CSV table of C-alpha atoms and ligand atoms in Angstrom, one decimal:
chain,number,residue,atom,x,y,z
A,199,MET,CA,-18.9,-10.0,-12.5
A,200,LYS,CA,-15.7,-9.7,-14.4
A,201,ILE,CA,-12.4,-10.3,-12.6
A,202,GLU,CA,-8.9,-9.3,-14.0
A,203,SER,CA,-6.7,-10.3,-11.1
A,204,VAL,CA,-6.7,-11.5,-7.6
A,205,GLU,CA,-4.2,-10.7,-4.9
A,206,LEU,CA,-3.6,-13.0,-2.0
A,207,VAL,CA,-2.5,-10.6,0.7
A,208,ARG,CA,-1.0,-11.9,4.0
A,209,ILE,CA,-1.0,-9.6,7.0
A,210,ALA,CA,0.3,-9.9,10.6
A,211,MET,CA,-1.8,-8.2,13.3
A,212,PRO,CA,-0.8,-8.3,17.0
A,213,LEU,CA,-3.7,-8.8,19.3
A,214,VAL,CA,-4.1,-6.3,22.2
A,215,ALA,CA,-3.9,-9.3,24.6
A,216,PRO,CA,-3.0,-12.9,24.2
A,217,PHE,CA,-6.2,-15.1,23.7
A,218,ARG,CA,-5.9,-18.5,25.4
A,219,THR,CA,-8.3,-21.3,24.6
A,220,SER,CA,-8.3,-25.1,25.3
A,221,PHE,CA,-6.4,-25.6,21.9
A,222,GLY,CA,-3.7,-22.9,22.3
A,223,THR,CA,-2.8,-19.3,22.7
A,224,GLN,CA,-3.1,-16.7,20.0
A,225,PHE,CA,-0.7,-13.7,20.4
A,226,GLU,CA,-1.1,-12.3,16.9
A,227,ARG,CA,-3.2,-13.2,13.8
A,228,ASP,CA,-1.5,-14.2,10.6
A,229,ILE,CA,-4.4,-13.5,8.2
A,230,LEU,CA,-4.9,-14.2,4.5
A,231,LEU,CA,-7.0,-11.6,2.6
A,232,VAL,CA,-8.4,-12.2,-0.9
A,233,HIS,CA,-8.6,-9.1,-3.0
A,234,VAL,CA,-10.4,-9.5,-6.3
A,235,ILE,CA,-10.0,-6.8,-8.9
A,236,GLY,CA,-12.2,-6.2,-11.9
A,237,PRO,CA,-12.9,-3.4,-14.4
A,238,GLU,CA,-16.1,-2.3,-12.6
A,239,ALA,CA,-15.4,-3.2,-9.0
A,240,GLU,CA,-13.1,-4.8,-6.5
A,241,GLY,CA,-13.8,-6.9,-3.4
A,242,TRP,CA,-12.2,-8.1,-0.2
A,243,GLY,CA,-12.5,-11.4,1.5
A,244,GLU,CA,-11.0,-12.4,4.9
A,245,CYS,CA,-9.9,-16.0,5.4
A,246,VAL,CA,-10.5,-17.0,9.1
A,247,ALA,CA,-8.1,-20.0,9.1
A,248,LEU,CA,-5.7,-19.7,12.0
A,249,ALA,CA,-1.9,-20.2,11.6
A,250,ASP,CA,-2.1,-23.7,13.0
A,251,PRO,CA,-4.7,-26.5,12.4
A,252,LEU,CA,-5.9,-26.6,16.0
A,253,TYR,CA,-9.4,-25.1,15.9
A,254,SER,CA,-10.2,-27.0,12.7
A,255,HIS,CA,-8.2,-28.9,10.1
A,256,GLU,CA,-7.6,-25.7,8.1
A,257,TYR,CA,-4.5,-23.4,8.5
A,258,VAL,CA,-3.5,-20.3,6.7
A,259,ASP,CA,-0.6,-21.5,4.6
A,260,GLY,CA,-2.8,-24.5,3.5
A,261,ALA,CA,-5.7,-22.1,2.7
A,262,GLN,CA,-3.4,-20.0,0.4
A,263,ALA,CA,-2.1,-23.1,-1.3
A,264,ILE,CA,-5.5,-24.6,-2.0
A,265,MET,CA,-6.8,-21.3,-3.3
A,266,LYS,CA,-4.0,-21.0,-5.7
A,267,SER,CA,-3.8,-24.6,-6.9
A,268,PHE,CA,-7.4,-25.7,-6.9
A,269,LEU,CA,-10.1,-23.1,-6.0
A,270,LEU,CA,-9.2,-20.0,-8.1
A,271,PRO,CA,-8.4,-22.0,-11.3
A,272,ARG,CA,-11.9,-23.6,-11.2
A,273,LEU,CA,-13.5,-20.2,-11.0
A,274,ALA,CA,-11.2,-18.6,-13.5
A,275,ALA,CA,-12.1,-21.4,-16.0
A,276,LEU,CA,-15.8,-20.3,-16.0
A,277,PRO,CA,-17.1,-18.1,-18.9
A,278,ALA,CA,-18.6,-15.8,-16.3
A,279,LEU,CA,-18.7,-15.7,-12.5
A,280,SER,CA,-21.3,-14.7,-10.0
A,281,ALA,CA,-21.0,-15.0,-6.2
A,282,GLN,CA,-24.0,-17.2,-6.1
A,283,GLN,CA,-22.1,-19.9,-8.2
A,284,VAL,CA,-18.9,-19.9,-6.1
A,285,GLY,CA,-20.1,-22.5,-3.5
A,286,GLN,CA,-21.5,-24.8,-6.1
A,287,VAL,CA,-18.5,-24.7,-8.4
A,288,LEU,CA,-16.0,-25.2,-5.5
A,289,SER,CA,-18.0,-28.0,-3.9
A,290,VAL,CA,-16.2,-30.6,-6.1
A,291,VAL,CA,-13.1,-29.8,-4.0
A,292,LYS,CA,-13.4,-31.5,-0.7
A,293,GLY,CA,-13.4,-29.6,2.6
A,294,ASN,CA,-11.5,-26.3,3.0
A,295,PRO,CA,-14.6,-24.2,3.9
A,296,MET,CA,-12.6,-21.3,5.2
A,297,ALA,CA,-10.6,-20.9,2.0
A,298,LYS,CA,-13.8,-21.2,-0.1
A,299,ALA,CA,-15.6,-18.7,2.2
A,300,ALA,CA,-12.9,-16.1,1.8
A,301,ILE,CA,-13.1,-16.3,-2.0
A,302,GLU,CA,-16.9,-16.1,-2.0
A,303,MET,CA,-16.8,-13.1,0.3
A,304,ALA,CA,-14.5,-11.2,-2.0
A,305,VAL,CA,-16.6,-12.0,-5.1
A,306,LEU,CA,-19.8,-11.0,-3.1
A,307,ASP,CA,-18.2,-7.8,-2.0
A,308,ALA,CA,-17.2,-6.9,-5.5
A,309,GLU,CA,-20.5,-7.9,-7.1
A,310,LEU,CA,-22.7,-6.1,-4.5
A,311,SER,CA,-20.4,-3.0,-4.7
A,312,ALA,CA,-20.9,-2.8,-8.4
A,313,MET,CA,-24.7,-3.0,-7.9
A,314,GLY,CA,-24.6,-0.5,-5.0
A,315,ALA,CA,-26.3,-3.0,-2.6
A,316,SER,CA,-25.1,-3.8,0.9
A,317,LEU,CA,-24.3,-7.3,2.1
A,318,ALA,CA,-26.7,-6.8,5.0
A,319,SER,CA,-29.7,-6.1,2.7
A,320,HIS,CA,-28.6,-8.9,0.3
A,321,LEU,CA,-28.6,-11.4,3.1
A,322,GLY,CA,-32.0,-10.3,4.5
A,323,ALA,CA,-31.0,-8.1,7.5
A,324,VAL,CA,-33.9,-6.9,9.7
A,325,ARG,CA,-32.0,-4.6,12.1
A,326,ASP,CA,-29.4,-1.8,11.8
A,327,SER,CA,-27.4,-2.7,14.9
A,328,VAL,CA,-26.6,-6.0,16.6
A,329,ALA,CA,-26.2,-7.0,20.2
A,330,CYS,CA,-22.6,-7.9,21.2
A,331,GLY,CA,-21.0,-10.2,23.6
A,332,VAL,CA,-17.3,-10.8,24.3
A,333,SER,CA,-15.3,-14.0,24.4
A,334,ILE,CA,-12.8,-14.1,27.2
A,335,GLY,CA,-9.8,-16.4,27.1
A,336,ILE,CA,-8.6,-18.7,29.9
A,337,ALA,CA,-6.9,-16.4,32.4
A,338,GLY,CA,-3.8,-16.9,34.6
A,339,SER,CA,-5.9,-16.6,37.8
A,340,ILE,CA,-9.5,-15.9,39.0
A,341,PRO,CA,-8.7,-12.3,40.1
A,342,GLU,CA,-7.2,-11.6,36.7
A,343,LEU,CA,-10.3,-13.1,35.0
A,344,LEU,CA,-12.6,-11.0,37.2
A,345,ASP,CA,-10.8,-7.8,36.3
A,346,THR,CA,-11.1,-8.6,32.6
A,347,VAL,CA,-14.9,-9.4,33.0
A,348,ALA,CA,-15.4,-6.2,35.0
A,349,ALA,CA,-13.7,-4.1,32.2
A,350,HIS,CA,-15.8,-5.6,29.5
A,351,LEU,CA,-19.1,-5.2,31.4
A,352,GLU,CA,-18.0,-1.6,32.0
A,353,GLU,CA,-17.6,-1.2,28.2
A,354,GLY,CA,-21.2,-2.3,27.8
A,355,TYR,CA,-20.9,-5.8,26.5
A,356,LEU,CA,-24.3,-7.6,26.8
A,357,ARG,CA,-23.0,-11.1,27.3
A,358,ILE,CA,-19.9,-12.8,28.6
A,359,LYS,CA,-18.4,-16.0,27.2
A,360,LEU,CA,-15.8,-17.8,29.2
A,361,LYS,CA,-13.4,-20.2,27.6
A,362,ILE,CA,-13.2,-23.3,29.7
A,363,GLU,CA,-11.1,-26.5,29.8
A,364,PRO,CA,-10.7,-29.3,32.4
A,365,GLY,CA,-9.3,-27.6,35.5
A,366,TRP,CA,-10.7,-24.2,34.5
A,367,ASP,CA,-14.5,-24.6,34.5
A,368,ILE,CA,-16.6,-24.6,37.6
A,369,GLU,CA,-14.5,-22.2,39.6
A,370,PRO,CA,-14.2,-19.4,37.1
A,371,VAL,CA,-18.0,-19.6,36.4
A,372,ARG,CA,-18.8,-19.6,40.1
A,373,ALA,CA,-16.5,-16.6,40.6
A,374,VAL,CA,-18.0,-14.6,37.8
A,375,ARG,CA,-21.6,-15.3,39.1
A,376,GLU,CA,-20.7,-14.4,42.7
A,377,ARG,CA,-19.0,-11.2,41.7
A,378,PHE,CA,-21.3,-9.9,39.0
A,379,GLY,CA,-24.6,-11.5,39.9
A,380,ASP,CA,-27.4,-13.5,38.2
A,381,GLY,CA,-28.3,-10.7,35.8
A,382,VAL,CA,-25.2,-11.2,33.6
A,383,LEU,CA,-25.8,-13.2,30.4
A,384,LEU,CA,-23.1,-15.8,30.8
A,385,GLN,CA,-22.0,-18.8,28.6
A,386,VAL,CA,-19.0,-21.1,28.3
A,387,ASP,CA,-17.0,-22.5,25.3
A,388,ALA,CA,-14.9,-25.7,25.7
A,389,ASN,CA,-13.6,-26.0,22.1
A,390,CYS,CA,-13.8,-29.8,22.2
A,391,ALA,CA,-11.8,-30.2,25.4
A,392,TYR,CA,-14.1,-32.8,27.2
A,393,SER,CA,-15.7,-36.2,26.5
A,394,ILE,CA,-18.8,-37.9,27.7
A,395,ALA,CA,-16.8,-39.3,30.6
A,396,ASP,CA,-16.9,-35.7,31.9
A,397,ALA,CA,-20.7,-35.4,31.9
A,398,ARG,CA,-20.9,-35.4,35.7
A,399,GLN,CA,-18.4,-32.6,36.0
A,400,LEU,CA,-20.2,-30.6,33.3
A,401,ALA,CA,-23.5,-31.1,35.2
A,402,ARG,CA,-21.9,-29.1,38.0
A,403,LEU,CA,-22.4,-26.0,35.8
A,404,ASP,CA,-26.2,-26.5,36.0
A,405,PRO,CA,-26.7,-24.3,39.1
A,406,PHE,CA,-25.1,-21.2,37.4
A,407,ASP,CA,-27.9,-20.6,34.9
A,408,LEU,CA,-25.7,-20.4,31.8
A,409,LEU,CA,-27.2,-19.5,28.5
A,410,LEU,CA,-25.3,-22.4,26.9
A,411,ILE,CA,-22.3,-24.6,26.8
A,412,GLU,CA,-20.5,-24.4,23.5
A,413,GLN,CA,-18.8,-27.5,21.8
A,414,PRO,CA,-17.8,-29.5,24.9
A,415,PHE,CA,-16.9,-32.6,22.8
A,416,GLU,CA,-15.1,-33.4,19.5
A,417,GLU,CA,-16.4,-32.1,16.3
A,418,ASP,CA,-17.7,-35.5,15.0
A,419,ASP,CA,-19.3,-36.5,18.3
A,420,LEU,CA,-22.9,-35.8,17.7
A,421,ALA,CA,-24.0,-38.8,19.7
A,422,GLY,CA,-22.0,-37.6,22.7
A,423,HIS,CA,-23.4,-34.1,22.6
A,424,ALA,CA,-27.0,-35.6,22.3
A,425,ALA,CA,-26.3,-37.8,25.4
A,426,LEU,CA,-24.9,-34.8,27.3
A,427,ALA,CA,-27.9,-32.7,26.4
A,428,ARG,CA,-30.1,-35.3,28.1
A,429,LEU,CA,-27.9,-35.3,31.2
A,430,ILE,CA,-27.4,-31.6,31.9
A,431,GLN,CA,-29.7,-28.6,32.2
A,432,THR,CA,-27.4,-26.1,30.4
A,433,PRO,CA,-28.4,-25.9,26.7
A,434,VAL,CA,-25.8,-27.5,24.4
A,435,CYS,CA,-24.6,-25.2,21.6
A,436,LEU,CA,-22.4,-26.4,18.7
A,437,ASP,CA,-19.6,-24.5,16.9
A,438,GLU,CA,-17.0,-26.8,15.4
A,439,SER,CA,-19.5,-29.6,14.5
A,440,ILE,CA,-21.7,-27.3,12.4
A,441,THR,CA,-20.0,-27.5,9.0
A,442,SER,CA,-23.0,-26.9,6.7
A,443,ALA,CA,-26.7,-26.4,6.7
A,444,ARG,CA,-27.2,-30.1,6.4
A,445,ALA,CA,-24.9,-30.7,9.4
A,446,ALA,CA,-27.0,-28.2,11.4
A,447,ALA,CA,-30.2,-30.0,10.5
A,448,ASP,CA,-28.7,-33.4,11.4
A,449,ALA,CA,-27.4,-32.1,14.8
A,450,ILE,CA,-30.8,-30.6,15.6
A,451,VAL,CA,-32.8,-33.7,14.7
A,452,ARG,CA,-30.5,-35.9,16.7
A,453,GLY,CA,-30.9,-33.7,19.7
A,454,ALA,CA,-27.2,-32.8,19.8
A,455,CYS,CA,-27.8,-29.1,20.2
A,456,SER,CA,-30.5,-26.6,21.0
A,457,VAL,CA,-28.5,-23.5,20.0
A,458,VAL,CA,-26.1,-23.0,17.1
A,459,ASN,CA,-23.1,-20.7,16.7
A,460,ILE,CA,-22.8,-19.6,13.0
A,461,LYS,CA,-19.4,-18.8,11.5
A,462,ALA,CA,-19.4,-18.2,7.8
A,463,GLY,CA,-15.8,-19.5,7.4
A,464,ARG,CA,-16.6,-22.8,9.1
A,465,VAL,CA,-19.6,-23.5,6.7
A,466,GLY,CA,-18.0,-22.4,3.5
A,467,GLY,CA,-19.4,-18.8,3.1
A,468,TYR,CA,-22.0,-16.2,4.0
A,469,LEU,CA,-24.5,-17.7,1.6
A,470,GLU,CA,-24.3,-21.1,3.3
A,471,ALA,CA,-24.3,-19.3,6.7
A,472,ARG,CA,-27.7,-17.9,5.7
A,473,ARG,CA,-28.9,-21.4,4.9
A,474,VAL,CA,-27.7,-22.5,8.3
A,475,HIS,CA,-29.7,-19.6,9.8
A,476,ASP,CA,-32.8,-20.7,7.8
A,477,VAL,CA,-32.6,-24.3,8.8
A,478,CYS,CA,-32.2,-23.4,12.5
A,479,ALA,CA,-35.1,-20.9,12.3
A,480,ALA,CA,-37.3,-23.7,10.7
A,481,HIS,CA,-36.5,-25.9,13.7
A,482,GLY,CA,-37.0,-23.1,16.3
A,483,VAL,CA,-33.3,-23.2,17.2
A,484,ALA,CA,-31.8,-19.9,18.2
A,485,VAL,CA,-28.5,-18.8,16.5
A,486,TRP,CA,-25.7,-16.3,17.3
A,487,CYS,CA,-22.8,-15.1,15.3
A,488,GLY,CA,-19.4,-16.5,16.2
A,489,GLY,CA,-16.1,-14.9,15.6
A,490,MET,CA,-12.5,-15.9,14.6
A,491,LEU,CA,-10.7,-12.8,15.8
A,492,GLU,CA,-11.3,-11.0,12.5
A,493,THR,CA,-10.2,-7.6,11.2
A,494,GLY,CA,-12.8,-5.0,10.4
A,495,LEU,CA,-13.3,-6.7,7.0
A,496,GLY,CA,-14.6,-10.0,8.4
A,497,ARG,CA,-16.3,-8.2,11.2
A,498,ALA,CA,-18.3,-6.1,8.8
A,499,ALA,CA,-19.6,-9.2,7.1
A,500,ASN,CA,-20.3,-10.9,10.4
A,501,VAL,CA,-22.3,-7.9,11.7
A,502,ALA,CA,-24.3,-8.0,8.5
A,503,LEU,CA,-25.0,-11.7,9.0
A,504,ALA,CA,-25.9,-11.1,12.7
A,505,ALA,CA,-28.6,-8.7,11.6
A,506,LEU,CA,-30.8,-11.6,10.2
A,507,PRO,CA,-34.0,-12.3,12.2
A,508,ASN,CA,-33.0,-15.6,14.0
A,509,PHE,CA,-29.8,-14.2,15.5
A,510,THR,CA,-31.6,-13.7,18.8
A,511,LEU,CA,-28.6,-14.1,21.1
A,512,PRO,CA,-25.6,-11.6,21.4
A,513,GLY,CA,-22.7,-12.7,19.2
A,514,ASP,CA,-18.9,-12.8,19.5
A,515,THR,CA,-19.0,-9.7,17.3
A,516,SER,CA,-16.9,-7.5,19.6
A,517,ALA,CA,-15.6,-4.0,18.9
A,518,SER,CA,-12.3,-3.4,17.1
A,519,ASP,CA,-10.5,-2.3,20.3
A,520,ARG,CA,-11.1,-5.7,21.9
A,521,TYR,CA,-8.7,-7.2,19.3
A,522,TRP,CA,-6.6,-4.5,17.8
A,523,ARG,CA,-4.7,-1.3,18.7
A,524,GLN,CA,-5.4,-0.3,15.1
A,525,ASP,CA,-8.0,-2.1,13.0
A,526,LEU,CA,-7.5,-2.5,9.2
A,527,THR,CA,-10.7,-0.6,8.6
A,528,ALA,CA,-12.5,2.3,10.3
A,529,PRO,CA,-13.0,0.9,13.8
A,530,PHE,CA,-16.2,-0.8,14.9
A,531,VAL,CA,-17.1,1.0,18.1
A,532,LEU,CA,-19.5,-0.4,20.8
A,533,ASP,CA,-22.6,1.8,21.3
A,534,GLY,CA,-24.9,0.7,24.1
A,535,GLY,CA,-23.6,-2.9,23.7
A,536,HIS,CA,-24.3,-2.8,20.0
A,537,LEU,CA,-22.4,-2.5,16.7
A,538,ALA,CA,-23.9,-0.7,13.8
A,539,VAL,CA,-24.6,-2.8,10.7
A,540,PRO,CA,-22.6,-1.4,7.7
A,541,GLN,CA,-25.0,0.1,5.2
A,542,GLY,CA,-22.6,0.9,2.3
A,543,PRO,CA,-22.2,-1.1,-0.9
A,544,GLY,CA,-20.8,-4.6,-0.5
A,545,ILE,CA,-19.4,-5.3,3.0
A,546,GLY,CA,-19.5,-1.6,3.5
A,547,VAL,CA,-15.9,-1.1,4.6
A,548,ARG,CA,-12.4,-0.9,3.0
A,549,PRO,CA,-8.9,-1.4,4.4
A,550,ASP,CA,-7.1,1.8,5.3
A,551,PRO,CA,-4.3,1.8,2.7
A,552,ASP,CA,-1.7,3.0,5.2
A,553,VAL,CA,-2.6,0.4,7.8
A,554,LEU,CA,-2.7,-2.3,5.2
A,555,ALA,CA,0.8,-1.3,3.9
A,556,GLU,CA,2.1,-1.4,7.5
A,557,VAL,CA,0.8,-4.9,8.3
A,558,THR,CA,1.3,-6.6,5.0
A,559,THR,CA,3.9,-9.4,5.0
A,560,SER,CA,3.4,-10.7,1.4
A,561,VAL,CA,1.3,-10.2,-1.7
A,562,GLU,CA,0.8,-12.9,-4.3
A,563,LYS,CA,-0.7,-11.3,-7.5
A,564,LEU,CA,-2.4,-13.7,-9.9
A,565,ALA,CA,-3.7,-12.8,-13.3
A,566,TRP,CA,-7.2,-14.3,-13.8
A,567,SER,CA,-6.5,-15.2,-17.5
A,568,GLU,CA,-3.5,-17.2,-16.4
A,569,LEU,CA,-5.3,-19.1,-13.6
A,570,GLY,CA,-8.1,-20.8,-15.7
B,753,LIG,O1,-14.4,-21.2,19.4
B,753,LIG,O2,-15.5,-19.4,19.1
B,753,LIG,C1,-14.4,-20.0,19.1
B,753,LIG,C2,-11.6,-17.5,18.4
B,753,LIG,C3,-10.8,-18.3,17.5
B,753,LIG,C4,-11.2,-19.6,17.3
B,753,LIG,C5,-12.3,-20.1,17.9
B,753,LIG,C6,-13.1,-19.4,18.7
B,753,LIG,C7,-12.8,-18.0,18.9
B,753,LIG,C8,-13.5,-17.2,19.8
B,753,LIG,C9,-13.3,-15.7,19.7
B,753,LIG,O3,-14.2,-17.6,20.8
B,753,LIG,C10,-14.4,-15.0,19.1
B,753,LIG,C11,-14.1,-13.6,18.7
B,753,LIG,O4,-14.2,-12.7,19.5
B,753,LIG,O5,-13.8,-13.4,17.5
B,754,LIG,MG1,-16.4,-21.7,19.8
């Protein structure tokens, strides 16, 4: 794959509604896109780092800086580049998986586009549509939450995930169960807001037959998650803690989780995400595809990933209109609770030039020959 230049494109996209989690509220997304341009093909990557380092240590300004100073120069110095090499070459730089993942996604998109192959087929997809859930932020009140859940069930979402934190856990779950019944697939996500001292409180979720509780404790607290898993009936799922395929294997053998949320950005790319999928499958651990409030670009790649065989639970791969009034790509539309897996070359979608122009806040254009 030959590259002539790369553009680091920053966009600002207002969310249709504020999204509140235990770590903060997102009103809009400030997103870094990586656009690689070569003589035969071009490719797009979406960096999922948020504006502030609150979900993980990464943040969007830092991601742009590390790409420019350390990641892109290492790739540009190679005599030739393939997507498959990106992870290996960049592994000498510590951390920064979201920055690395965005570059790998752009190179993969360009390379597969040149070959006429879809990302889904390249990753090993076994279905042409994926089951979708929706992640619902912490609401201002229980009635407000119930209205939001009702609207999403009406739209056809197959699973509801409630964000929780101390003071907003048992009551919202109870209210949703009472109003919508036992048939609704329901799970919760704490984004690290608890500690093992809260085990008794979290055990109070047991009667509500949740699919799982996602990341109750800090990222590095595998021992705590393993202890909790022994104390409560709700299956423990990890998000923030799963930083690689090795971390997934480690968490599983230690009994820290029985379900895994896979996010390509958090593990350094879609190719490592596939390895996480494979490790979990080998251990009989179900996985589902997480989300980071992506545009249609990242969503396209997530939906391709979610089409792999061991993605047996509905993902946080919601339709475009759950996030944006106007998506950057042709919108993803829910059809019977499912999104169609893009079949075109590469990630199968392209930014709409008019929308892109409207939301772009800056473009940094770098010549490949001057980076290496
Ligand atoms: O923990 O899964 C999370 C969004 C931003 C950061 C972290 C998380 C989330 C979500 C939203 O839950 C998932 C989505 O719909 O994209
Ligand atoms: Mg999560």
